[in-house]
């Protein structure tokens, strides 16, 4: 147990497992893949202005990356190069904490991803409603959400994913209208507008959830670590470049929009950048922003659903889920995983944008706590294990680095509404119940579970042998 039985899955000169004979992703496509996992453009950051005003919104996107994004990206770089396989964070947690918590990590991350995917049809329609008002609510909006979800799910079923240079093209197309909007805004900028703040009128829950949602998911790229060309150098470098691209991609349009037009905080809600574009440059730029939003949201939807469905496939290959989750369609896509993920998206589409963000963040926070614990435990238990990229901090420094994001997690959890907290806790409890139930089903042979011979068996990883087999 714990040995890699596939001759193509071997240990390189540096002791880290490597997959051979596969096409590898280079740094530029990887930057834009990370960009789409985390951001996809400034669509959805408008609520930060409504919640707290221009000054706190700008400061938030300047300071928040140091508290959250950079630590998460650094941990992803170290763990992703330590375990360069497509299991990503499920592998990290399973290796450090055992199969039960690995399953919980997979469950919460999958739920968080499905909830995240429910945002994209909503956000897409919010951008279109200024030009097509009928999509603002009621039956037309419900039908539009269903049609969009079914169409994008079918595209995913056919194997359409945002990869490589297609991600580069979509990223450039999504960024260009905001570059033009910023240039048009320059003559109209009034820097005093950036300093507007009213601490007595701040919606901290909406503010923090908006920042958190727009600057997380750096760990999602870990599910592609096995396909990265020279991950020791490529993954950390791509994470750095993507971090700069994401932060600048938020601040640039935020500075242009808040500095060039008079402030009406109530108007700053998701989709408002298309109105800002119309005010500054005319209808043509509004339609370009809406088109960029459409492509960006469609791209993020397909990428997220692909990630979610392949995660279920990966858990099935590790024996954590029944074998039928690992079956593929004739196009090579995980059909059952896609259907489960699409069903979750449709069921959640009745929630508002803010509620979806809050519910997603709540579950995501618990998943990140498990990642932090796994990261520190592996540092303590295996300080000399090969780490192709290692955060230039000692164990004590790494513990200190995780304290600010952990405090932030506690704040986000504390600010959750009773509705979001109740739904999220129930979802977590389902995960606690599912694992022993699935073990019972497996024991009674009611459903078939199988272990992919190419992977270590985390179901029996209660001792240290599995970790040692991975990182010796």
Tab-separated table of C-alpha atoms in Angstrom:
chain	number	residue	atom	x	y	z
A	1	UNK	CA	0.000	0.000	0.000
A	2	UNK	CA	1.168	3.535	-0.740
A	3	UNK	CA	3.411	2.604	-3.658
A	4	UNK	CA	2.992	4.007	-7.130
A	5	UNK	CA	2.432	0.963	-9.284
A	6	UNK	CA	2.260	2.729	-12.656
A	7	UNK	CA	5.751	2.783	-14.191
A	8	UNK	CA	4.998	6.213	-15.678
A	9	UNK	CA	4.380	7.682	-12.212
A	10	UNK	CA	7.916	7.926	-10.875
A	11	UNK	CA	10.153	10.011	-8.690
A	12	UNK	CA	12.418	12.559	-10.356
A	13	UNK	CA	15.888	13.548	-9.350
A	14	UNK	CA	14.550	15.880	-6.679
A	15	UNK	CA	12.367	13.226	-5.077
A	16	UNK	CA	9.013	14.696	-6.074
A	17	UNK	CA	6.555	12.550	-8.047
A	18	UNK	CA	6.265	13.422	-11.716
A	19	UNK	CA	3.922	12.448	-14.493
A	20	UNK	CA	5.607	11.713	-17.782
A	21	UNK	CA	4.462	11.467	-21.391
A	22	UNK	CA	1.811	14.145	-20.878
A	23	UNK	CA	1.472	17.531	-22.504
A	24	UNK	CA	2.633	20.157	-20.033
A	25	UNK	CA	1.254	23.653	-19.472
A	26	UNK	CA	3.770	26.500	-19.823
A	27	UNK	CA	3.892	29.691	-17.794
A	28	UNK	CA	1.805	32.105	-19.937
A	29	UNK	CA	-1.243	29.835	-20.361
A	30	UNK	CA	-0.934	28.885	-16.688
A	31	UNK	CA	-1.069	32.562	-15.666
A	32	UNK	CA	-4.391	32.995	-17.457
A	33	UNK	CA	-5.762	29.698	-16.157
A	34	UNK	CA	-5.094	30.985	-12.632
A	35	UNK	CA	-6.611	34.328	-13.651
A	36	UNK	CA	-9.853	32.557	-14.596
A	37	UNK	CA	-9.897	30.375	-11.502
A	38	UNK	CA	-9.520	33.431	-9.239
A	39	UNK	CA	-10.943	36.398	-11.120
A	40	UNK	CA	-11.867	36.463	-14.790
A	41	UNK	CA	-11.972	40.271	-14.676
A	42	UNK	CA	-13.491	42.966	-12.435
A	43	UNK	CA	-17.038	41.654	-12.850
A	44	UNK	CA	-18.612	41.517	-9.401
A	45	UNK	CA	-16.376	43.925	-7.466
A	46	UNK	CA	-18.941	46.758	-7.694
A	47	UNK	CA	-20.637	45.681	-4.442
A	48	UNK	CA	-17.519	46.713	-2.515
A	49	UNK	CA	-18.264	50.373	-3.383
A	50	UNK	CA	-21.938	50.028	-2.441
A	51	UNK	CA	-20.973	48.393	0.845
A	52	UNK	CA	-18.203	50.730	2.007
A	53	UNK	CA	-17.620	53.593	-0.430
A	54	UNK	CA	-14.672	54.283	-2.772
A	55	UNK	CA	-11.850	54.650	-0.216
A	56	UNK	CA	-12.445	51.388	1.632
A	57	UNK	CA	-13.090	49.563	-1.647
A	58	UNK	CA	-9.742	50.727	-3.047
A	59	UNK	CA	-7.886	50.037	0.206
A	60	UNK	CA	-9.526	46.622	0.399
A	61	UNK	CA	-8.157	45.520	-2.969
A	62	UNK	CA	-4.739	46.898	-2.003
A	63	UNK	CA	-4.459	45.380	1.474
A	64	UNK	CA	-6.522	42.192	1.220
A	65	UNK	CA	-4.050	40.441	-1.140
A	66	UNK	CA	-1.343	40.693	1.553
A	67	UNK	CA	-3.645	39.220	4.205
A	68	UNK	CA	-5.187	36.459	2.098
A	69	UNK	CA	-4.110	36.070	-1.522
A	70	UNK	CA	-0.339	36.016	-1.050
A	71	UNK	CA	-0.345	33.452	1.803
A	72	UNK	CA	-2.775	31.228	-0.104
A	73	UNK	CA	-0.738	31.505	-3.308
A	74	UNK	CA	2.509	30.710	-1.445
A	75	UNK	CA	0.997	27.641	0.217
A	76	UNK	CA	-0.366	26.516	-3.165
A	77	UNK	CA	3.090	26.934	-4.696
A	78	UNK	CA	4.778	24.836	-1.997
A	79	UNK	CA	2.146	22.120	-1.699
A	80	UNK	CA	1.410	22.024	-5.422
A	81	UNK	CA	5.068	21.375	-6.241
A	82	UNK	CA	5.442	18.963	-3.315
A	83	UNK	CA	2.508	16.897	-4.641
A	84	UNK	CA	2.452	17.638	-8.402
A	85	UNK	CA	-0.617	15.593	-9.237
A	86	UNK	CA	-4.152	16.503	-10.203
A	87	UNK	CA	-5.694	15.585	-6.841
A	88	UNK	CA	-4.597	18.947	-5.495
A	89	UNK	CA	-5.826	19.903	-2.044
A	90	UNK	CA	-7.592	16.552	-1.504
A	91	UNK	CA	-4.148	14.903	-1.700
A	92	UNK	CA	-2.620	17.434	0.727
A	93	UNK	CA	-5.275	16.969	3.393
A	94	UNK	CA	-5.473	13.192	2.931
A	95	UNK	CA	-1.701	12.910	3.277
A	96	UNK	CA	-1.538	15.003	6.429
A	97	UNK	CA	-4.809	14.275	8.234
A	98	UNK	CA	-6.064	10.977	6.840
A	99	UNK	CA	-8.898	9.874	4.523
A	100	UNK	CA	-11.816	11.128	6.641
A	101	UNK	CA	-10.661	14.732	6.521
A	102	UNK	CA	-9.568	14.297	2.925
A	103	UNK	CA	-13.162	13.361	2.111
A	104	UNK	CA	-14.474	16.378	4.050
A	105	UNK	CA	-12.089	18.613	2.124
A	106	UNK	CA	-13.311	17.183	-1.168
A	107	UNK	CA	-16.968	17.535	-0.104
A	108	UNK	CA	-16.658	21.148	1.060
A	109	UNK	CA	-14.547	22.195	-1.905
A	110	UNK	CA	-16.975	20.584	-4.334
A	111	UNK	CA	-19.939	22.290	-2.676
A	112	UNK	CA	-18.077	25.585	-2.640
A	113	UNK	CA	-17.263	25.171	-6.331
A	114	UNK	CA	-20.878	24.373	-7.241
A	115	UNK	CA	-22.080	27.403	-5.285
A	116	UNK	CA	-19.434	29.498	-7.033
A	117	UNK	CA	-20.688	28.248	-10.391
A	118	UNK	CA	-24.238	29.312	-9.510
A	119	UNK	CA	-22.912	32.890	-9.531
A	120	UNK	CA	-21.921	33.012	-13.167
A	121	UNK	CA	-25.379	32.802	-14.815
A	122	UNK	CA	-26.620	35.348	-12.236
A	123	UNK	CA	-23.699	37.691	-12.865
A	124	UNK	CA	-24.024	37.269	-16.635
A	125	UNK	CA	-27.705	38.244	-16.566
A	126	UNK	CA	-27.022	41.171	-14.224
A	127	UNK	CA	-24.713	42.627	-16.862
A	128	UNK	CA	-27.241	42.060	-19.632
A	129	UNK	CA	-30.262	43.493	-17.789
A	130	UNK	CA	-29.162	47.113	-18.314
A	131	UNK	CA	-29.424	46.513	-22.066
A	132	UNK	CA	-32.202	43.902	-21.917
A	133	UNK	CA	-34.397	44.948	-18.939
A	134	UNK	CA	-36.730	41.952	-19.257
A	135	UNK	CA	-33.926	39.786	-17.814
A	136	UNK	CA	-34.028	41.724	-14.536
A	137	UNK	CA	-36.461	39.341	-12.820
A	138	UNK	CA	-39.474	37.064	-12.972
A	139	UNK	CA	-40.072	34.154	-15.330
A	140	UNK	CA	-37.814	35.462	-18.164
A	141	UNK	CA	-34.853	35.559	-15.762
A	142	UNK	CA	-35.579	32.060	-14.423
A	143	UNK	CA	-35.833	30.671	-17.959
A	144	UNK	CA	-32.642	32.479	-18.961
A	145	UNK	CA	-30.753	30.944	-16.009
A	146	UNK	CA	-31.992	27.456	-16.921
A	147	UNK	CA	-31.204	27.811	-20.634
A	148	UNK	CA	-27.748	29.242	-19.929
A	149	UNK	CA	-26.926	26.511	-17.397
A	150	UNK	CA	-28.077	23.712	-19.723
A	151	UNK	CA	-26.182	25.168	-22.705
A	152	UNK	CA	-22.933	25.593	-20.775
A	153	UNK	CA	-23.306	22.164	-19.171
A	154	UNK	CA	-23.666	20.615	-22.618
A	155	UNK	CA	-20.537	22.436	-23.759
A	156	UNK	CA	-18.756	20.968	-20.740
A	157	UNK	CA	-20.110	17.528	-21.570
A	158	UNK	CA	-18.613	17.891	-25.048
A	159	UNK	CA	-15.250	18.586	-23.431
A	160	UNK	CA	-15.037	22.366	-23.976
A	161	UNK	CA	-12.680	23.811	-21.344
A	162	UNK	CA	-10.669	26.983	-20.982
A	163	UNK	CA	-7.107	25.775	-21.414
A	164	UNK	CA	-3.851	27.077	-22.693
A	165	UNK	CA	-3.894	29.863	-25.232
A	166	UNK	CA	-7.693	29.984	-25.351
A	167	UNK	CA	-7.515	31.231	-21.769
A	168	UNK	CA	-5.027	33.862	-22.924
A	169	UNK	CA	-7.392	35.024	-25.689
A	170	UNK	CA	-10.420	35.206	-23.401
A	171	UNK	CA	-8.413	36.993	-20.729
A	172	UNK	CA	-7.160	39.653	-23.123
A	173	UNK	CA	-10.674	40.159	-24.539
A	174	UNK	CA	-12.075	40.589	-21.020
A	175	UNK	CA	-9.403	43.095	-19.953
A	176	UNK	CA	-9.287	45.307	-23.077
A	177	UNK	CA	-12.577	47.233	-22.590
A	178	UNK	CA	-11.526	48.197	-19.080
A	179	UNK	CA	-8.178	49.467	-20.345
A	180	UNK	CA	-10.066	51.672	-22.808
A	181	UNK	CA	-12.499	52.755	-20.104
A	182	UNK	CA	-9.593	53.847	-17.920
A	183	UNK	CA	-8.017	55.856	-20.738
A	184	UNK	CA	-11.316	57.594	-21.526
A	185	UNK	CA	-11.773	58.360	-17.820
A	186	UNK	CA	-8.432	60.171	-17.389
A	187	UNK	CA	-9.667	63.698	-18.341
A	188	UNK	CA	-12.641	63.320	-16.001
A	189	UNK	CA	-10.782	62.006	-12.956
A	190	UNK	CA	-11.215	63.838	-9.656
A	191	UNK	CA	-8.910	62.180	-7.085
A	192	UNK	CA	-10.951	63.610	-4.201
A	193	UNK	CA	-13.710	61.159	-5.125
A	194	UNK	CA	-11.423	58.269	-4.165
A	195	UNK	CA	-11.244	59.536	-0.575
A	196	UNK	CA	-14.976	59.403	0.160
A	197	UNK	CA	-15.691	57.269	3.245
A	198	UNK	CA	-18.456	57.030	5.833
A	199	UNK	CA	-17.521	54.573	8.577
A	200	UNK	CA	-20.968	54.888	10.113
A	201	UNK	CA	-22.530	53.528	6.935
A	202	UNK	CA	-20.546	50.391	6.072
A	203	UNK	CA	-22.027	46.984	5.346
A	204	UNK	CA	-19.083	44.956	6.645
A	205	UNK	CA	-20.628	41.616	5.774
A	206	UNK	CA	-21.124	42.524	2.103
A	207	UNK	CA	-17.772	44.333	1.961
A	208	UNK	CA	-15.670	41.459	3.319
A	209	UNK	CA	-17.546	38.793	1.367
A	210	UNK	CA	-17.051	40.745	-1.884
A	211	UNK	CA	-13.309	41.096	-1.248
A	212	UNK	CA	-13.011	37.483	-0.168
A	213	UNK	CA	-14.877	36.071	-3.160
A	214	UNK	CA	-12.894	38.120	-5.669
A	215	UNK	CA	-9.479	37.283	-4.216
A	216	UNK	CA	-9.661	33.593	-3.309
A	217	UNK	CA	-9.463	30.210	-5.100
A	218	UNK	CA	-5.698	30.410	-5.667
A	219	UNK	CA	-5.510	26.775	-4.572
A	220	UNK	CA	-7.787	25.631	-7.421
A	221	UNK	CA	-4.849	25.526	-9.824
A	222	UNK	CA	-3.369	22.723	-7.699
A	223	UNK	CA	-5.674	20.301	-9.512
A	224	UNK	CA	-3.561	20.972	-12.621
A	225	UNK	CA	-0.176	20.634	-10.900
A	226	UNK	CA	0.460	17.297	-12.573
A	227	UNK	CA	0.208	18.934	-15.991
A	228	UNK	CA	2.539	21.871	-15.374
A	229	UNK	CA	5.841	22.082	-17.197
A	230	UNK	CA	8.658	22.171	-14.621
A	231	UNK	CA	6.368	22.967	-11.651
A	232	UNK	CA	9.315	23.861	-9.413
A	233	UNK	CA	9.771	27.088	-11.375
A	234	UNK	CA	6.614	27.464	-13.452
A	235	UNK	CA	3.922	27.228	-10.762
A	236	UNK	CA	5.381	29.809	-8.310
A	237	UNK	CA	6.213	32.169	-11.184
A	238	UNK	CA	2.738	31.854	-12.711
A	239	UNK	CA	1.111	32.455	-9.319
A	240	UNK	CA	3.155	35.659	-8.907
A	241	UNK	CA	2.293	36.990	-12.371
A	242	UNK	CA	-1.375	36.060	-11.947
A	243	UNK	CA	-1.488	37.815	-8.568
A	244	UNK	CA	-0.247	41.044	-10.155
A	245	UNK	CA	-2.674	40.676	-13.083
A	246	UNK	CA	-5.661	40.058	-10.797
A	247	UNK	CA	-4.954	42.933	-8.377
A	248	UNK	CA	-4.219	45.460	-11.156
A	249	UNK	CA	-7.244	44.165	-13.061
A	250	UNK	CA	-9.417	45.105	-10.090
A	251	UNK	CA	-7.844	48.397	-9.040
A	252	UNK	CA	-7.563	49.962	-12.516
A	253	UNK	CA	-11.316	49.978	-13.389
A	254	UNK	CA	-12.219	50.697	-9.760
A	255	UNK	CA	-10.089	53.846	-9.779
A	256	UNK	CA	-11.473	54.861	-13.182
A	257	UNK	CA	-15.123	54.313	-12.286
A	258	UNK	CA	-15.103	55.919	-8.835
A	259	UNK	CA	-12.854	58.805	-9.858
A	260	UNK	CA	-14.544	59.853	-13.099
A	261	UNK	CA	-18.249	59.909	-12.211
A	262	UNK	CA	-20.262	61.276	-9.305
A	263	UNK	CA	-20.829	58.787	-6.512
A	264	UNK	CA	-24.194	57.140	-5.951
A	265	UNK	CA	-23.438	54.121	-3.793
A	266	UNK	CA	-26.823	52.514	-4.342
A	267	UNK	CA	-26.074	52.138	-8.057
A	268	UNK	CA	-22.830	50.268	-7.405
A	269	UNK	CA	-24.082	46.707	-7.578
A	270	UNK	CA	-23.040	43.752	-9.732
A	271	UNK	CA	-23.265	44.759	-13.391
A	272	UNK	CA	-22.753	48.485	-12.823
A	273	UNK	CA	-19.443	48.673	-14.716
A	274	UNK	CA	-21.389	48.364	-17.968
A	275	UNK	CA	-23.296	51.528	-17.004
A	276	UNK	CA	-20.025	53.244	-16.086
A	277	UNK	CA	-18.694	52.362	-19.542
A	278	UNK	CA	-21.782	53.907	-21.175
A	279	UNK	CA	-21.469	57.104	-19.110
A	280	UNK	CA	-17.791	57.517	-19.946
A	281	UNK	CA	-17.644	56.420	-23.587
A	282	UNK	CA	-21.078	55.573	-24.939
A	283	UNK	CA	-23.220	52.561	-25.727
A	284	UNK	CA	-20.514	50.847	-27.797
A	285	UNK	CA	-18.237	50.401	-24.772
A	286	UNK	CA	-21.136	49.228	-22.619
A	287	UNK	CA	-21.864	46.453	-25.098
A	288	UNK	CA	-18.169	45.524	-25.176
A	289	UNK	CA	-18.081	45.299	-21.366
A	290	UNK	CA	-21.216	43.157	-21.457
A	291	UNK	CA	-19.698	40.961	-24.157
A	292	UNK	CA	-16.510	40.612	-22.117
A	293	UNK	CA	-18.617	39.697	-19.095
A	294	UNK	CA	-20.467	37.070	-21.112
A	295	UNK	CA	-17.292	35.392	-22.334
A	296	UNK	CA	-15.630	35.696	-18.951
A	297	UNK	CA	-18.564	34.200	-17.069
A	298	UNK	CA	-19.061	31.478	-19.652
A	299	UNK	CA	-15.374	30.648	-19.446
A	300	UNK	CA	-15.347	30.591	-15.648
A	301	UNK	CA	-18.518	28.478	-15.580
A	302	UNK	CA	-17.090	25.845	-17.920
A	303	UNK	CA	-13.720	25.834	-16.138
A	304	UNK	CA	-15.283	25.603	-12.677
A	305	UNK	CA	-17.702	22.839	-13.668
A	306	UNK	CA	-14.852	20.943	-15.254
A	307	UNK	CA	-12.822	21.296	-12.057
A	308	UNK	CA	-15.754	20.246	-9.865
A	309	UNK	CA	-16.715	17.243	-11.972
A	310	UNK	CA	-13.138	16.024	-12.364
A	311	UNK	CA	-12.703	16.367	-8.606
A	312	UNK	CA	-15.571	13.903	-8.118
A	313	UNK	CA	-13.952	11.628	-10.686
A	314	UNK	CA	-10.655	11.889	-8.825
A	315	UNK	CA	-12.294	11.079	-5.489
A	316	UNK	CA	-13.919	8.032	-7.092
A	317	UNK	CA	-10.531	6.927	-8.432
A	318	UNK	CA	-9.245	7.090	-4.854
A	319	UNK	CA	-12.120	4.975	-3.569
A	320	UNK	CA	-13.766	7.873	-1.726
A	321	UNK	CA	-16.889	7.743	-3.928
A	322	UNK	CA	-18.648	4.890	-5.791
A	323	UNK	CA	-16.996	3.756	-9.000
A	324	UNK	CA	-19.740	5.141	-11.268
A	325	UNK	CA	-18.455	8.667	-10.537
A	326	UNK	CA	-15.255	7.699	-12.365
A	327	UNK	CA	-17.021	6.663	-15.577
A	328	UNK	CA	-16.528	8.923	-18.570
A	329	UNK	CA	-18.749	9.892	-21.478
A	330	UNK	CA	-17.809	9.094	-25.048
A	331	UNK	CA	-16.098	12.488	-25.104
A	332	UNK	CA	-13.892	11.538	-22.157
A	333	UNK	CA	-15.709	13.821	-19.712
A	334	UNK	CA	-17.005	12.757	-16.262
A	335	UNK	CA	-20.719	12.552	-17.085
A	336	UNK	CA	-22.003	11.775	-13.575
A	337	UNK	CA	-19.888	14.503	-12.027
A	338	UNK	CA	-21.146	17.030	-14.593
A	339	UNK	CA	-24.777	16.091	-13.942
A	340	UNK	CA	-24.320	16.367	-10.167
A	341	UNK	CA	-22.583	19.736	-10.494
A	342	UNK	CA	-25.189	21.108	-12.923
A	343	UNK	CA	-28.021	20.009	-10.637
A	344	UNK	CA	-26.416	21.880	-7.749
A	345	UNK	CA	-26.095	25.036	-9.859
A	346	UNK	CA	-29.782	24.962	-10.845
A	347	UNK	CA	-30.924	24.317	-7.263
A	348	UNK	CA	-28.918	27.291	-6.006
A	349	UNK	CA	-29.938	29.722	-8.756
A	350	UNK	CA	-32.873	31.016	-6.641
A	351	UNK	CA	-30.465	32.655	-4.187
A	352	UNK	CA	-29.383	36.276	-4.594
A	353	UNK	CA	-25.862	37.237	-5.658
A	354	UNK	CA	-24.911	38.301	-2.115
A	355	UNK	CA	-26.363	35.132	-0.546
A	356	UNK	CA	-24.529	32.899	-3.014
A	357	UNK	CA	-21.230	34.661	-2.296
A	358	UNK	CA	-21.743	34.426	1.464
A	359	UNK	CA	-22.671	30.705	1.369
A	360	UNK	CA	-19.715	29.903	-0.873
A	361	UNK	CA	-17.313	31.833	1.336
A	362	UNK	CA	-18.598	30.090	4.474
A	363	UNK	CA	-17.838	26.609	3.108
A	364	UNK	CA	-14.627	27.752	1.437
A	365	UNK	CA	-13.373	29.050	4.802
A	366	UNK	CA	-13.640	25.638	6.421
A	367	UNK	CA	-11.836	24.048	3.482
A	368	UNK	CA	-9.022	26.570	3.829
A	369	UNK	CA	-8.686	25.838	7.550
A	370	UNK	CA	-8.063	22.187	6.662
A	371	UNK	CA	-5.459	23.247	4.095
A	372	UNK	CA	-3.665	25.462	6.622
A	373	UNK	CA	-3.628	22.645	9.191
A	374	UNK	CA	-2.379	20.137	6.599
A	375	UNK	CA	0.335	22.574	5.458
A	376	UNK	CA	1.615	23.170	9.005
A	377	UNK	CA	1.376	19.490	9.959
A	378	UNK	CA	3.461	18.409	6.967
A	379	UNK	CA	6.014	21.129	7.799
A	380	UNK	CA	6.250	19.839	11.388
A	381	UNK	CA	6.124	16.112	10.631
A	382	UNK	CA	8.317	16.105	7.515
A	383	UNK	CA	10.596	19.180	7.684
A	384	UNK	CA	13.217	17.595	5.412
A	385	UNK	CA	10.864	16.233	2.765
A	386	UNK	CA	11.666	17.361	-0.792
A	387	UNK	CA	9.868	20.596	-1.624
A	388	UNK	CA	10.775	21.799	-5.141
A	389	UNK	CA	9.466	25.206	-4.126
A	390	UNK	CA	9.639	26.071	-0.444
A	391	UNK	CA	8.261	29.245	1.137
A	392	UNK	CA	11.366	31.108	2.388
A	393	UNK	CA	10.149	31.007	5.996
A	394	UNK	CA	10.826	28.578	8.807
A	395	UNK	CA	8.033	26.604	10.401
A	396	UNK	CA	7.442	29.342	12.968
A	397	UNK	CA	7.293	31.923	10.164
A	398	UNK	CA	4.771	29.794	8.265
A	399	UNK	CA	2.578	29.522	11.362
A	400	UNK	CA	2.705	33.302	11.774
A	401	UNK	CA	1.887	33.742	8.067
A	402	UNK	CA	-1.335	31.736	8.448
A	403	UNK	CA	-2.566	33.703	11.485
A	404	UNK	CA	-3.920	36.807	9.626
A	405	UNK	CA	-5.899	34.753	7.053
A	406	UNK	CA	-7.188	32.526	9.848
A	407	UNK	CA	-8.407	35.603	11.748
A	408	UNK	CA	-10.047	36.806	8.532
A	409	UNK	CA	-11.770	33.433	8.161
A	410	UNK	CA	-13.164	33.776	11.683
A	411	UNK	CA	-14.448	37.274	10.882
A	412	UNK	CA	-16.138	36.116	7.654
A	413	UNK	CA	-17.742	33.210	9.505
A	414	UNK	CA	-18.902	35.452	12.338
A	415	UNK	CA	-20.521	37.944	9.953
A	416	UNK	CA	-22.530	35.292	8.094
A	417	UNK	CA	-26.307	35.670	8.263
A	418	UNK	CA	-28.322	33.072	10.155
A	419	UNK	CA	-29.720	31.731	6.856
A	420	UNK	CA	-26.279	31.280	5.286
A	421	UNK	CA	-24.806	29.847	8.484
A	422	UNK	CA	-27.641	27.342	8.898
A	423	UNK	CA	-27.516	26.130	5.284
A	424	UNK	CA	-23.704	25.864	5.340
A	425	UNK	CA	-23.524	23.992	8.663
A	426	UNK	CA	-26.192	21.553	7.485
A	427	UNK	CA	-24.144	20.996	4.317
A	428	UNK	CA	-21.027	20.309	6.411
A	429	UNK	CA	-22.898	17.886	8.673
A	430	UNK	CA	-24.045	16.006	5.579
A	431	UNK	CA	-20.369	15.509	4.764
A	432	UNK	CA	-19.701	14.094	8.248
A	433	UNK	CA	-22.573	11.650	7.771
A	434	UNK	CA	-21.766	10.779	4.152
A	435	UNK	CA	-18.288	9.411	4.830
A	436	UNK	CA	-19.282	6.659	7.325
A	437	UNK	CA	-22.375	5.902	5.246
A	438	UNK	CA	-20.265	5.401	2.147
A	439	UNK	CA	-17.851	3.208	4.142
A	440	UNK	CA	-20.824	1.092	5.251
A	441	UNK	CA	-22.111	0.841	1.677
A	442	UNK	CA	-18.648	-0.236	0.563
A	443	UNK	CA	-18.372	-2.797	3.356
A	444	UNK	CA	-21.768	-4.294	2.483
A	445	UNK	CA	-20.857	-4.168	-1.226
A	446	UNK	CA	-24.077	-2.343	-2.080
A	447	UNK	CA	-22.125	-0.212	-4.549
A	448	UNK	CA	-18.792	-0.871	-6.160
A	449	UNK	CA	-15.782	1.098	-4.989
A	450	UNK	CA	-12.418	0.716	-6.635
A	451	UNK	CA	-8.941	2.115	-6.286
A	452	UNK	CA	-7.044	3.425	-9.292
A	453	UNK	CA	-3.785	1.473	-9.290
A	454	UNK	CA	-1.926	4.601	-10.388
A	455	UNK	CA	-2.699	6.359	-7.099
A	456	UNK	CA	-1.841	5.786	-3.418
A	457	UNK	CA	-4.716	4.370	-1.353
A	458	UNK	CA	-5.634	7.164	1.059
A	459	UNK	CA	-8.443	5.053	2.524
A	460	UNK	CA	-5.802	3.204	4.517
A	461	UNK	CA	-3.571	6.196	5.161
A	462	UNK	CA	-4.026	6.326	8.924
A	463	UNK	CA	-0.292	5.770	9.401
A	464	UNK	CA	2.664	7.618	7.912
A	465	UNK	CA	3.448	5.199	5.099
A	466	UNK	CA	1.373	6.969	2.442
A	467	UNK	CA	2.957	10.330	3.128
A	468	UNK	CA	6.403	8.762	3.112
A	469	UNK	CA	5.659	7.050	-0.206
A	470	UNK	CA	4.795	10.417	-1.686
A	471	UNK	CA	7.600	12.584	-0.356
A	472	UNK	CA	10.548	10.331	0.527
